[in-house]
PDB file of C-alpha atoms in Angstrom:
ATOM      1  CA  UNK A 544       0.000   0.000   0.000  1.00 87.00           C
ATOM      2  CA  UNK A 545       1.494   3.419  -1.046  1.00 94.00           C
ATOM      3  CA  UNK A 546       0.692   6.610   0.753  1.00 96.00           C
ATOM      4  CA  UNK A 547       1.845  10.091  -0.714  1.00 97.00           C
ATOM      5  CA  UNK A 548       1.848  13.289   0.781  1.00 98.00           C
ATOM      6  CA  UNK A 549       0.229  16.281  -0.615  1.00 98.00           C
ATOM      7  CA  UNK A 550       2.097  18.827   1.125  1.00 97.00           C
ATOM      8  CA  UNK A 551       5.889  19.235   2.063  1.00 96.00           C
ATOM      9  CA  UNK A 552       6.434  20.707   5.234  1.00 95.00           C
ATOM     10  CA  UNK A 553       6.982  19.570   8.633  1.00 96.00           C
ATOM     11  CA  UNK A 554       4.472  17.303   9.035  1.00 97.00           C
ATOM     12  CA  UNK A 555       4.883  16.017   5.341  1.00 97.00           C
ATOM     13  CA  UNK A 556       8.339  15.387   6.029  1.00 97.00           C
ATOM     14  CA  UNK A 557       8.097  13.805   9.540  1.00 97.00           C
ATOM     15  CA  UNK A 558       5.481  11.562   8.731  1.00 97.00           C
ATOM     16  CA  UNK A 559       6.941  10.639   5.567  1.00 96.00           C
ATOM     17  CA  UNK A 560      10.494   9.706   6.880  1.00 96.00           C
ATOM     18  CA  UNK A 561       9.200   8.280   9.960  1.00 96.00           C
ATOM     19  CA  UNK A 562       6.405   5.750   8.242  1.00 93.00           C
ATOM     20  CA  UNK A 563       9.553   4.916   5.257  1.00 91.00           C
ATOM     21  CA  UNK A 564      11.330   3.952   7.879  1.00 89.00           C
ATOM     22  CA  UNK A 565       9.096   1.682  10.380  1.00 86.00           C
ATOM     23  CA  UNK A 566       7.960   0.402   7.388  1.00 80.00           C
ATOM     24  CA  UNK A 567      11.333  -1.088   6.297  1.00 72.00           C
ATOM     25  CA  UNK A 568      12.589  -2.063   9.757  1.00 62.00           C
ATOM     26  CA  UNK A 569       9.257  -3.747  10.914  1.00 57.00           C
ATOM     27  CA  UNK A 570       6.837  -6.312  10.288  1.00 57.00           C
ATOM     28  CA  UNK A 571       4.352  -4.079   9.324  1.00 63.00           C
ATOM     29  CA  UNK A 572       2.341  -6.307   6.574  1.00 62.00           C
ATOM     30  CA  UNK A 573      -1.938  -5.283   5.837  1.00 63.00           C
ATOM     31  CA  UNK A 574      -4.274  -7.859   5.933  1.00 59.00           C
ATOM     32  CA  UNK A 575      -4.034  -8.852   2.394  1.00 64.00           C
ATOM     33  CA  UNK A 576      -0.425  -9.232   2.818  1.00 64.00           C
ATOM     34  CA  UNK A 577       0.913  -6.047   1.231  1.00 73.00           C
ATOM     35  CA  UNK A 578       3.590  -3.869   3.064  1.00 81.00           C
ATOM     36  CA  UNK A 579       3.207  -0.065   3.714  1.00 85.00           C
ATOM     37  CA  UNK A 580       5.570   2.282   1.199  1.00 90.00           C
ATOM     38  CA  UNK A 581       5.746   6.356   0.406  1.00 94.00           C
ATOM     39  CA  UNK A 582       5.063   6.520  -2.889  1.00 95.00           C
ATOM     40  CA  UNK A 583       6.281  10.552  -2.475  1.00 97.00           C
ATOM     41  CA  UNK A 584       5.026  13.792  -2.663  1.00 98.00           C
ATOM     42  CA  UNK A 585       3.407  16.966  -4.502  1.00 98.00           C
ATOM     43  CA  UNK A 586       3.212  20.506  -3.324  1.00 96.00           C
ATOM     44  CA  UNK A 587       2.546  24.003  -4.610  1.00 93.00           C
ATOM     45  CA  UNK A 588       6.212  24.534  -4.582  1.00 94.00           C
ATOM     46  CA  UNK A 589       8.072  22.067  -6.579  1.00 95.00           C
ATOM     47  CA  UNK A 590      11.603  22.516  -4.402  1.00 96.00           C
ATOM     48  CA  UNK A 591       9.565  21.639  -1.351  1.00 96.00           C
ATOM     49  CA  UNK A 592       8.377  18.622  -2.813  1.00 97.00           C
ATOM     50  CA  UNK A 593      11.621  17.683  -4.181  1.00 97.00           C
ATOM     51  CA  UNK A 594      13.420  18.249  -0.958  1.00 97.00           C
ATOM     52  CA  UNK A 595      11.097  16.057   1.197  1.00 97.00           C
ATOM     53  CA  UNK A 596      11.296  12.965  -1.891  1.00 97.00           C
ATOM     54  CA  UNK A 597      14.979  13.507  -0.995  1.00 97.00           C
ATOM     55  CA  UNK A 598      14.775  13.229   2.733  1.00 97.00           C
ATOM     56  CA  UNK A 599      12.500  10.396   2.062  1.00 96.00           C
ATOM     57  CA  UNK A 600      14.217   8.444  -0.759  1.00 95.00           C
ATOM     58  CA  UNK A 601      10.868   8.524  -2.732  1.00 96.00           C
ATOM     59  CA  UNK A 602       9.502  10.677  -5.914  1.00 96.00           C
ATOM     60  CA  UNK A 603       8.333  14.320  -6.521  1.00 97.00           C
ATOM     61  CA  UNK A 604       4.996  14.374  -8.757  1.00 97.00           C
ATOM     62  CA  UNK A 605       4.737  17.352 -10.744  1.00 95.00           C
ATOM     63  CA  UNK A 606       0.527  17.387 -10.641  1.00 95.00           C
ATOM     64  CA  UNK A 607      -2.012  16.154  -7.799  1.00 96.00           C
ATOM     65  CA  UNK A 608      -3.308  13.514 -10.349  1.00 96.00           C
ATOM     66  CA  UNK A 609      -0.304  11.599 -10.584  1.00 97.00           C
ATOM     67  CA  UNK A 610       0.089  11.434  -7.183  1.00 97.00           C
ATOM     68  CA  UNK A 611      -3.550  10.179  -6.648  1.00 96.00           C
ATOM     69  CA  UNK A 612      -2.675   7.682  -9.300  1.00 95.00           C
ATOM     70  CA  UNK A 613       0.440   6.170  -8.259  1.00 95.00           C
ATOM     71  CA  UNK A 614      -1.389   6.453  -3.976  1.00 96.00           C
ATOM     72  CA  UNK A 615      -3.171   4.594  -2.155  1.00 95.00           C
ATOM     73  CA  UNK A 616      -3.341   6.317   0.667  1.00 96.00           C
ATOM     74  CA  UNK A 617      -3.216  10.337  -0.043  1.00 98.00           C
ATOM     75  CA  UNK A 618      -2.317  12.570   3.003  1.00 98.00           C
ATOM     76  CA  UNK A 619      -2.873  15.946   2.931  1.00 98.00           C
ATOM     77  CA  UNK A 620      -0.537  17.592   5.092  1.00 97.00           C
ATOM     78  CA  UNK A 621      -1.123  21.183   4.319  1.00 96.00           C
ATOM     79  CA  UNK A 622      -2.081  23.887   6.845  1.00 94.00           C
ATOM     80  CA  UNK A 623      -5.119  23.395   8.105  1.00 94.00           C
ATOM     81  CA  UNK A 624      -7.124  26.490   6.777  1.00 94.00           C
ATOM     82  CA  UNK A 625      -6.152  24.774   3.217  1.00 96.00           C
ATOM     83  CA  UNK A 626      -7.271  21.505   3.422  1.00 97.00           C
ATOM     84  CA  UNK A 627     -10.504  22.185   2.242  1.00 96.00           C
ATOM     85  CA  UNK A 628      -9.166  23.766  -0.608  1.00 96.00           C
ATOM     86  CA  UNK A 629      -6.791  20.936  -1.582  1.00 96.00           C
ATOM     87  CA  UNK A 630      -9.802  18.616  -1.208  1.00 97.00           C
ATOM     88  CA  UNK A 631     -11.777  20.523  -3.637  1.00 96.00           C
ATOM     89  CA  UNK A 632      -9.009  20.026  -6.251  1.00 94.00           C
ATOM     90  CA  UNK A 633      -8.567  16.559  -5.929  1.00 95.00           C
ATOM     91  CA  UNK A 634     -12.238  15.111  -5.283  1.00 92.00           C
ATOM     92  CA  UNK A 635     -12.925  15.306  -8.877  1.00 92.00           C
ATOM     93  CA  UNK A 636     -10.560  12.758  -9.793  1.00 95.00           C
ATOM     94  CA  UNK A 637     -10.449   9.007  -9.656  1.00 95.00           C
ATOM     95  CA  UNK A 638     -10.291   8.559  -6.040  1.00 96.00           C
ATOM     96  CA  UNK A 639     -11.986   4.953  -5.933  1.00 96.00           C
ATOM     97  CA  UNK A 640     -11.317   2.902  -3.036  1.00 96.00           C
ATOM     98  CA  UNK A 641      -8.624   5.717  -1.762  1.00 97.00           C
ATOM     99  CA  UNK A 642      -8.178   6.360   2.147  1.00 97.00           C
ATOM    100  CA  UNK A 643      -7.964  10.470   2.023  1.00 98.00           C
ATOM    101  CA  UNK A 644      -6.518  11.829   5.370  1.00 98.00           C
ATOM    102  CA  UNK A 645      -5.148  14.864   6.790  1.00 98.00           C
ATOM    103  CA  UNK A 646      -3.444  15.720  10.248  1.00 96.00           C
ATOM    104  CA  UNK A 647      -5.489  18.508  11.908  1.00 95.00           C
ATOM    105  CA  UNK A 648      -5.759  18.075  15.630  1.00 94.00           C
ATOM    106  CA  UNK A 649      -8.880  20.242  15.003  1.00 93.00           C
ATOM    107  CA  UNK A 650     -10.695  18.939  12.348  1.00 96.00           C
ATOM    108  CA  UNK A 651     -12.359  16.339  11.358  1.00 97.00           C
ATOM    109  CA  UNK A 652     -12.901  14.324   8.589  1.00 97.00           C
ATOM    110  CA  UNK A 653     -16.028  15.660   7.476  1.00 97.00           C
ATOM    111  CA  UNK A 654     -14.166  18.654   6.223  1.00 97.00           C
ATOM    112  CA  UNK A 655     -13.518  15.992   2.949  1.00 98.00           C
ATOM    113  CA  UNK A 656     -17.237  17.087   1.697  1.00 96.00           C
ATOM    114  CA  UNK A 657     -18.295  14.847  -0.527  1.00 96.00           C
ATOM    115  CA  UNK A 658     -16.007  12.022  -0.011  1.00 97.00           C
ATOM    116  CA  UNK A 659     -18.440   9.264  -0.440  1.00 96.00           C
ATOM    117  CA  UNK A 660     -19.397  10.169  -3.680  1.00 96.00           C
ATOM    118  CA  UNK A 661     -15.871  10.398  -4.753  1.00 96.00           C
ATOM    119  CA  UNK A 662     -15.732   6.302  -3.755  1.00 96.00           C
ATOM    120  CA  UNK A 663     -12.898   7.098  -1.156  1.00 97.00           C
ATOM    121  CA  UNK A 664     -12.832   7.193   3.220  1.00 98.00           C
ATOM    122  CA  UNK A 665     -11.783  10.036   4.863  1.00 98.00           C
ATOM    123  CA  UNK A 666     -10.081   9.974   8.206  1.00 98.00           C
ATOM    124  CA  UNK A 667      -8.129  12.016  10.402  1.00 98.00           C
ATOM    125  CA  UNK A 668      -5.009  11.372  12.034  1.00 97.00           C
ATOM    126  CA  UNK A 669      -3.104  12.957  14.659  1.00 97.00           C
ATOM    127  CA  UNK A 670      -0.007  12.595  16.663  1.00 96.00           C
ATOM    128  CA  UNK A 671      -0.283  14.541  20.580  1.00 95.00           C
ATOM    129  CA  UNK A 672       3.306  15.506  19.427  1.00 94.00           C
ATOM    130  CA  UNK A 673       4.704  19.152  18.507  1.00 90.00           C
ATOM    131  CA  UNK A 674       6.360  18.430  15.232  1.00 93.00           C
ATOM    132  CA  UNK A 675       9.138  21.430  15.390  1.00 91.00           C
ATOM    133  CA  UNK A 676      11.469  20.064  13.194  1.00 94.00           C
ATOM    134  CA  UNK A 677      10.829  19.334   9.238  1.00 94.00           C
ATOM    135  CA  UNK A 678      14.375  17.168   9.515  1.00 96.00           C
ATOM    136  CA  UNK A 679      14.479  15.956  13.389  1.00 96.00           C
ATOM    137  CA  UNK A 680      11.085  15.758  14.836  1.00 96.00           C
ATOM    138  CA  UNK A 681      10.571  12.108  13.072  1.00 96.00           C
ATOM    139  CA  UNK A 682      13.188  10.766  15.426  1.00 95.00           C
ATOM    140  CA  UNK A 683      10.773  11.324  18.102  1.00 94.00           C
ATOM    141  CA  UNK A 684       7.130  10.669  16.788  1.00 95.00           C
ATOM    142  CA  UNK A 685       7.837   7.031  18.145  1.00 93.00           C
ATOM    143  CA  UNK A 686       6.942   8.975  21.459  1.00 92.00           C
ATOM    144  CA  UNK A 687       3.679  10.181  20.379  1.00 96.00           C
ATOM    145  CA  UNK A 688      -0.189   8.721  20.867  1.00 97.00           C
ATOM    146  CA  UNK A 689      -2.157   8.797  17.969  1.00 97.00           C
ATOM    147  CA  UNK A 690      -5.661   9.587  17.736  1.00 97.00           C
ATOM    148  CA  UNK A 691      -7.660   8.356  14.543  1.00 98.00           C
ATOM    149  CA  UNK A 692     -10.895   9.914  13.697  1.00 98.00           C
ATOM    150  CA  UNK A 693     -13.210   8.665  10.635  1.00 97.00           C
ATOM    151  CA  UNK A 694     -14.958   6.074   8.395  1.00 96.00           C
ATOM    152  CA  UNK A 695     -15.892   3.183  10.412  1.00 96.00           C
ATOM    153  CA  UNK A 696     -14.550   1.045   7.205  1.00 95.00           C
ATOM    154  CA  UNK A 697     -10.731   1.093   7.652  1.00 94.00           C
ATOM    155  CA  UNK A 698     -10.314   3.489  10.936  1.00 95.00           C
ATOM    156  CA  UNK A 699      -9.380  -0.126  13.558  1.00 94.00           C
ATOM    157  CA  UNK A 700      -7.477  -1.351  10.956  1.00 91.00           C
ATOM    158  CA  UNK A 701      -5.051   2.237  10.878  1.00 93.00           C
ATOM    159  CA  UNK A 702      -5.076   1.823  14.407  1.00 94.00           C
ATOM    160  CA  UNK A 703      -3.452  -1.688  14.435  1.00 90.00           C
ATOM    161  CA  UNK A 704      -1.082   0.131  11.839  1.00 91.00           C
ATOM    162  CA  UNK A 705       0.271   2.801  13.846  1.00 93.00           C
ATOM    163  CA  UNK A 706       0.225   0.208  17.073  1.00 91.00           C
ATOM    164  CA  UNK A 707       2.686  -1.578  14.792  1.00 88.00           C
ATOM    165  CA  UNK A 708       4.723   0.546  14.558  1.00 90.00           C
ATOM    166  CA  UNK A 709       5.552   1.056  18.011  1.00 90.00           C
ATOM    167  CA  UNK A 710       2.748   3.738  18.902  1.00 94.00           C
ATOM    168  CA  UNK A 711      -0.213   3.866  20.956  1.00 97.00           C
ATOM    169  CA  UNK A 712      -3.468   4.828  18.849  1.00 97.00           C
ATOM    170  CA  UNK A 713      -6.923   5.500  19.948  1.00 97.00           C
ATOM    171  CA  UNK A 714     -10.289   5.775  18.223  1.00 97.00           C
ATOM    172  CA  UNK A 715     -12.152   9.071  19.185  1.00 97.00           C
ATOM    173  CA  UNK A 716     -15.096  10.444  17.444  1.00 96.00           C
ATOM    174  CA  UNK A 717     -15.648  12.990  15.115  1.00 96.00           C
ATOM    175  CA  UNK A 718     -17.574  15.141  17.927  1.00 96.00           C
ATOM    176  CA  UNK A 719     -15.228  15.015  20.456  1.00 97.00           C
ATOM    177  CA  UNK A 720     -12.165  16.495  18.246  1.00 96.00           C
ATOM    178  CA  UNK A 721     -12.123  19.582  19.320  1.00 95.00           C
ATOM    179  CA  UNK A 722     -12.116  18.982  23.002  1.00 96.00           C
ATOM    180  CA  UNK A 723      -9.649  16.243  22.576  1.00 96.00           C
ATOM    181  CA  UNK A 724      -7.233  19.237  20.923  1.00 95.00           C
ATOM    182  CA  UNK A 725      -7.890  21.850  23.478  1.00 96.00           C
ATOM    183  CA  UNK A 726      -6.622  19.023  25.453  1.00 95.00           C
ATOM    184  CA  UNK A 727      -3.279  19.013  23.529  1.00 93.00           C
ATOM    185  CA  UNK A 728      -3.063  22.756  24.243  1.00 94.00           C
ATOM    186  CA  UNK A 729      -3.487  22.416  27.515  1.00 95.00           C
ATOM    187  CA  UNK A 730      -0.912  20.109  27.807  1.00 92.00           C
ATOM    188  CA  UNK A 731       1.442  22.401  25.288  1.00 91.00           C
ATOM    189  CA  UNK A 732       0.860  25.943  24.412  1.00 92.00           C
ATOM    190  CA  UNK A 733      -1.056  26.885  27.442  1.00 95.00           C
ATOM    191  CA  UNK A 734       1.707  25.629  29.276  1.00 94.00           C
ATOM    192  CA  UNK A 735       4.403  27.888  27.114  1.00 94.00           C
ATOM    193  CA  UNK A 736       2.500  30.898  27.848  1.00 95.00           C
ATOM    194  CA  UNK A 737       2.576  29.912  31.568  1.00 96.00           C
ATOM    195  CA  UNK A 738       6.474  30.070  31.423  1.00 96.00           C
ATOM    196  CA  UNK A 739       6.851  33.078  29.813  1.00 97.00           C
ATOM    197  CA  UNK A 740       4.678  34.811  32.127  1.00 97.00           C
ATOM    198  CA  UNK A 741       7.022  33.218  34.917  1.00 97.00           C
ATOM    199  CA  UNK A 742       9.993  34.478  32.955  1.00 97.00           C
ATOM    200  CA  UNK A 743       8.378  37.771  32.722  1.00 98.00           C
ATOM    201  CA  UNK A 744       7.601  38.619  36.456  1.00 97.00           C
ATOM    202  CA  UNK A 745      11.342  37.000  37.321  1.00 97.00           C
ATOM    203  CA  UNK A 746      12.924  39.662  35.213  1.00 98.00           C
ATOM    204  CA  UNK A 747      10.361  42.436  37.006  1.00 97.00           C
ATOM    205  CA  UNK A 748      12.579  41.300  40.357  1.00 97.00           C
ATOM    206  CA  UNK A 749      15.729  42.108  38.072  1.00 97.00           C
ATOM    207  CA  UNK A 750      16.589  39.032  36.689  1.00 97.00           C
ATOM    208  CA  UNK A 751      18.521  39.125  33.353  1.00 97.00           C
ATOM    209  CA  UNK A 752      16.547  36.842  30.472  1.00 97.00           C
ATOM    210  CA  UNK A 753      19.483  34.195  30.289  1.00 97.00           C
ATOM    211  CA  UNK A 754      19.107  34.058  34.312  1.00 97.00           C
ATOM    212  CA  UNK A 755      15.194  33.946  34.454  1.00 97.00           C
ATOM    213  CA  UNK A 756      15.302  30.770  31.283  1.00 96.00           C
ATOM    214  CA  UNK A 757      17.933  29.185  33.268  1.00 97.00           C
ATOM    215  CA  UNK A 758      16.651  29.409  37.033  1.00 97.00           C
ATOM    216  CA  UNK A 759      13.284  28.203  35.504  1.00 96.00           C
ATOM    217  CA  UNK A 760      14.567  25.246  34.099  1.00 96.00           C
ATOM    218  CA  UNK A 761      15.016  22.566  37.116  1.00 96.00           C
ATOM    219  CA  UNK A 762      11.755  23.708  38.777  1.00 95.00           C
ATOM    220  CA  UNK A 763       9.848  23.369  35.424  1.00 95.00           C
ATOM    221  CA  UNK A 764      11.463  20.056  34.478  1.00 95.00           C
ATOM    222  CA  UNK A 765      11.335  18.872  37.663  1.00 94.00           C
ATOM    223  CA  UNK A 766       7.590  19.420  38.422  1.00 93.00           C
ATOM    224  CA  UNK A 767       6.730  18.488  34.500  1.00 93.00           C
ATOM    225  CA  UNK A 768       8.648  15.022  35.614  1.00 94.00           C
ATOM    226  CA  UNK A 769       6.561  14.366  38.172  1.00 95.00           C
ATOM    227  CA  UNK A 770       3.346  14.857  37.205  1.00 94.00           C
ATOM    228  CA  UNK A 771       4.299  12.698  33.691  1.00 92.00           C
ATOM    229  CA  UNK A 772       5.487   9.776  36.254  1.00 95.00           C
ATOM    230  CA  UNK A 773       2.966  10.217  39.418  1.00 96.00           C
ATOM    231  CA  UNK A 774      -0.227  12.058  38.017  1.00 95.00           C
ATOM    232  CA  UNK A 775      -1.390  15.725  38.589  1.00 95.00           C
ATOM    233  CA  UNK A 776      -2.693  14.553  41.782  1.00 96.00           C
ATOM    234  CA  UNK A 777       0.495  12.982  43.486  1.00 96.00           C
ATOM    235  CA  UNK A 778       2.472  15.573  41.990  1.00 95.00           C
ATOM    236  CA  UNK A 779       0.526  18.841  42.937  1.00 96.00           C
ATOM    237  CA  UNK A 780       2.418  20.802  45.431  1.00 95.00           C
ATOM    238  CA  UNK A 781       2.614  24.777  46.679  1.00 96.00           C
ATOM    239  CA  UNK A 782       0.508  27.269  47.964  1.00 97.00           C
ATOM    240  CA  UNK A 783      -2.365  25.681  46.900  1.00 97.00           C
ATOM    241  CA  UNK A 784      -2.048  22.085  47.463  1.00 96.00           C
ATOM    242  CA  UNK A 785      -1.414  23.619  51.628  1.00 96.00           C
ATOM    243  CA  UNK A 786      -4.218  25.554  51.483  1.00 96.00           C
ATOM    244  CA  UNK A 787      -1.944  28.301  52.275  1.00 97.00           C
ATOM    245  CA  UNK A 788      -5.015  31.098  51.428  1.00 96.00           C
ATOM    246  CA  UNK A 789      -2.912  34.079  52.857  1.00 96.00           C
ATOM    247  CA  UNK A 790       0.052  33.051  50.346  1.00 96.00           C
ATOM    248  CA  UNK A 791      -2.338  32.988  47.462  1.00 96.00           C
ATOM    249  CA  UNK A 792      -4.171  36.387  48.295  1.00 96.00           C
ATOM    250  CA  UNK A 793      -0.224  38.028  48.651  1.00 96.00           C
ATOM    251  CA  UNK A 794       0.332  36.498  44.722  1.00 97.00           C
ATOM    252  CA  UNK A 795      -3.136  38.314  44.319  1.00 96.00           C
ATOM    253  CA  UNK A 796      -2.261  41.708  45.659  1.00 95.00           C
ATOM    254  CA  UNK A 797       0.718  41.975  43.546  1.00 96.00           C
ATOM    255  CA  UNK A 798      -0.619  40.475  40.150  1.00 97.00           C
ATOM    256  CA  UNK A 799      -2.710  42.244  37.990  1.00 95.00           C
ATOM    257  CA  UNK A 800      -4.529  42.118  34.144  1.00 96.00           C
ATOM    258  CA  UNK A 801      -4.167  38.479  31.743  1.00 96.00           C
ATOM    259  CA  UNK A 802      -1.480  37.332  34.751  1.00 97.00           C
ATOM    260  CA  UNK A 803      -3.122  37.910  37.465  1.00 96.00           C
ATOM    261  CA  UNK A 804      -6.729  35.891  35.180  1.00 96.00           C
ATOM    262  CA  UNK A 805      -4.384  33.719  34.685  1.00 96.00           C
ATOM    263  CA  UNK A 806      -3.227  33.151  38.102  1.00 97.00           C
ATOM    264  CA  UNK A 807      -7.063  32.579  39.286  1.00 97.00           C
ATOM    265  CA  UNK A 808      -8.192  30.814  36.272  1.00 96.00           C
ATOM    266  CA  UNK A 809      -5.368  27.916  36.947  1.00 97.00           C
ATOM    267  CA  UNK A 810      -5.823  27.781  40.657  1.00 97.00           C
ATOM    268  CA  UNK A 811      -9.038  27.041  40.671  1.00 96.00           C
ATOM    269  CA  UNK A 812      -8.560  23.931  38.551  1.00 96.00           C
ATOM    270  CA  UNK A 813      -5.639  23.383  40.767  1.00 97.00           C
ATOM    271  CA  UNK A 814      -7.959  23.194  43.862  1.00 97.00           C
ATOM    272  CA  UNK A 815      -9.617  20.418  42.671  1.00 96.00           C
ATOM    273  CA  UNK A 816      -6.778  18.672  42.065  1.00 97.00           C
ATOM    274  CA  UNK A 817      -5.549  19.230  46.033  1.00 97.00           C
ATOM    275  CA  UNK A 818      -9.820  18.237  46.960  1.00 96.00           C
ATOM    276  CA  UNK A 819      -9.033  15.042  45.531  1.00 96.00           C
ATOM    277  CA  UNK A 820      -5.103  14.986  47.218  1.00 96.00           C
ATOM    278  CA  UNK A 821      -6.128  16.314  50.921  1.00 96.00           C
ATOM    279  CA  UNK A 822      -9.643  15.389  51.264  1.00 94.00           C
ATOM    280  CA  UNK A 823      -9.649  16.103  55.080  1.00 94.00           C
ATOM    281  CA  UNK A 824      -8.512  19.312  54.082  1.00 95.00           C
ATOM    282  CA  UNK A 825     -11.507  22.612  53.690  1.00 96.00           C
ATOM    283  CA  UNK A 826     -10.697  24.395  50.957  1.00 97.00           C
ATOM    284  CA  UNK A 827     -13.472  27.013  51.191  1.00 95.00           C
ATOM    285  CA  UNK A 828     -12.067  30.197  52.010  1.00 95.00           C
ATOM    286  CA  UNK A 829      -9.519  29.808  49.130  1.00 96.00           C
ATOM    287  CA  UNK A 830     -12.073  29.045  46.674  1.00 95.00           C
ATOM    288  CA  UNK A 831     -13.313  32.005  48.448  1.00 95.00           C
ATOM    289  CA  UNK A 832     -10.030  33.927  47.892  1.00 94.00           C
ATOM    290  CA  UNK A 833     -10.341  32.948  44.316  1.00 95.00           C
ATOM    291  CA  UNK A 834     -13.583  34.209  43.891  1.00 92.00           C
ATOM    292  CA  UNK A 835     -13.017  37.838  44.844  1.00 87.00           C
ATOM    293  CA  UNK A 836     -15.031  36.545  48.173  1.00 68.00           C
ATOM    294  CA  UNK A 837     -12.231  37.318  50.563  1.00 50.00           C
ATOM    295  CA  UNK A 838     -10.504  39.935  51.629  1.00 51.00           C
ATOM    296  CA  UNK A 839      -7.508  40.816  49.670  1.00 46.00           C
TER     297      UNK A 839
END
């Protein structure tokens, strides 16, 4: 079974090299006994495709119908505000008996309109992974869990696929996407925006910028450690988990605007956390703090 990539940046490229390569060192054989393959890739801009078929040791196409023809399997990893525009230029052709999938976190695969008509499953699949690198980031996906989202017709049997090769994989539905992504963020770019805010108020107390990334480093690490081995719950420690109210209104007093929203916002998902850690403990006059209840 061939899969080509419509599309040639990071994702095209670490999905590409990664799946070339699990595909050649593992057992990986389909049902009716064929092996997985990239067949290559197309994009908009002909160097970018030609670079990736290099990194990949596959072939450039020079027009979305040859890919489609010589594919089985056609990913679209484009951004996602142009899948839907990609989709609209390929669904005309002979797609019969295709699998048609892109890599949103997002979106779903009803965004392939028309799909059924075209004789061809849609699906989407998605790695909880930050792909950062177009030429390093495949040496890690064997980290990631995959989610697959589509057609009921071949979505198990890409599961057992990516299980193959080394990865977990779970089957979510289409109407739980986007919570399952604002998951990811949480997990991600909420938690970026949490360090530069830390960053920022360290420098306020006249740290230098090299001082504040460095002095964060341990604690951040350290913490992010723990609650990867031991759970939020085991983990969870600070003014919070103690119920130390008076500490929390003093972080109050001298916060103020998105950071100090920002402050409340998280510790009051962080008190539910210690409710299920201490549940002797009374919690009420911080939620009460938190609230605007108590005196600050």
């Amino acid at each position: 079974m061939r899969i080509g990539f419509v599309g040639a940046g990071k994702v095209g490229f670490t999905f590409g090299r990664y799946i070339a390569q699990r595909s050649t060192s593992s057992a990986v054989i389909l049902p009716n006994g064929e092996r997985l393959s990239v067949s290559g890739y197309y994009s908009a801009h002909i160097e970018s495709a030609e670079e990736a078929a290099s990194f990949t040791d596959t072939v450039t196409y020079d027009s979305l119908e040859k890919l489609c023809g010589y594919s089985d399997v056609i990913f679209l990893t484009v951004p996602d505000g142009s899948i839907s525009e990609v989709w609209e230029k390929m669904k005309d052709l002979d797609l019969t008996g295709r699998i048609i999938c892109h890599a949103s976190g997002a979106m779903t695969s009803d965004i392939f309109s028309g799909i059924t008509e075209a004789g061809a499953f849609g699906y989407s699949i998605h790695p909880m992974y930050a792909i950062s690198s177009k030429y390093e980031s495949y040496k890690e996906l064997d980290r990631a869990f995959f989610t697959v989202e589509g057609h009921d017709r071949y979505a198990d049997a890409i599961c057992d696929v990516i299980k193959a090769f080394g990865n977990d994989c779970v089957r979510i539905s289409g109407t739980d996407k986007v919570k399952y992504h604002s998951a990811s963020v949480f997990a991600s770019n909420l938690v970026t925006g949490l360090l530069a805010v830390s960053q920022d108020l360290l420098m306020q107390c006249g740290f230098e910028e090299e001082q504040a990334v460095r002095a964060i480093r341990p604690l951040f690490l350290g913490n992010a450690n723990a609650a990867a081995d031991k759970g939020p719950v085991e983990s969870l420690t600070g003014p919070v988990e103690r119920c130390d109210t008076g500490t929390v209104i003093k972080h109050l007093q001298v916060l103020d605007g998105d950071v100090r929203n920002a402050y409340i916002a998280v510790s009051r998902c962080l008190v539910s956390v210690a409710e299920k850690k201490h549940g002797d403990r009374d919690y009420g006059k911080l939620r009460e703090a938190l609230d605007g209840i108590g005196e600050l």
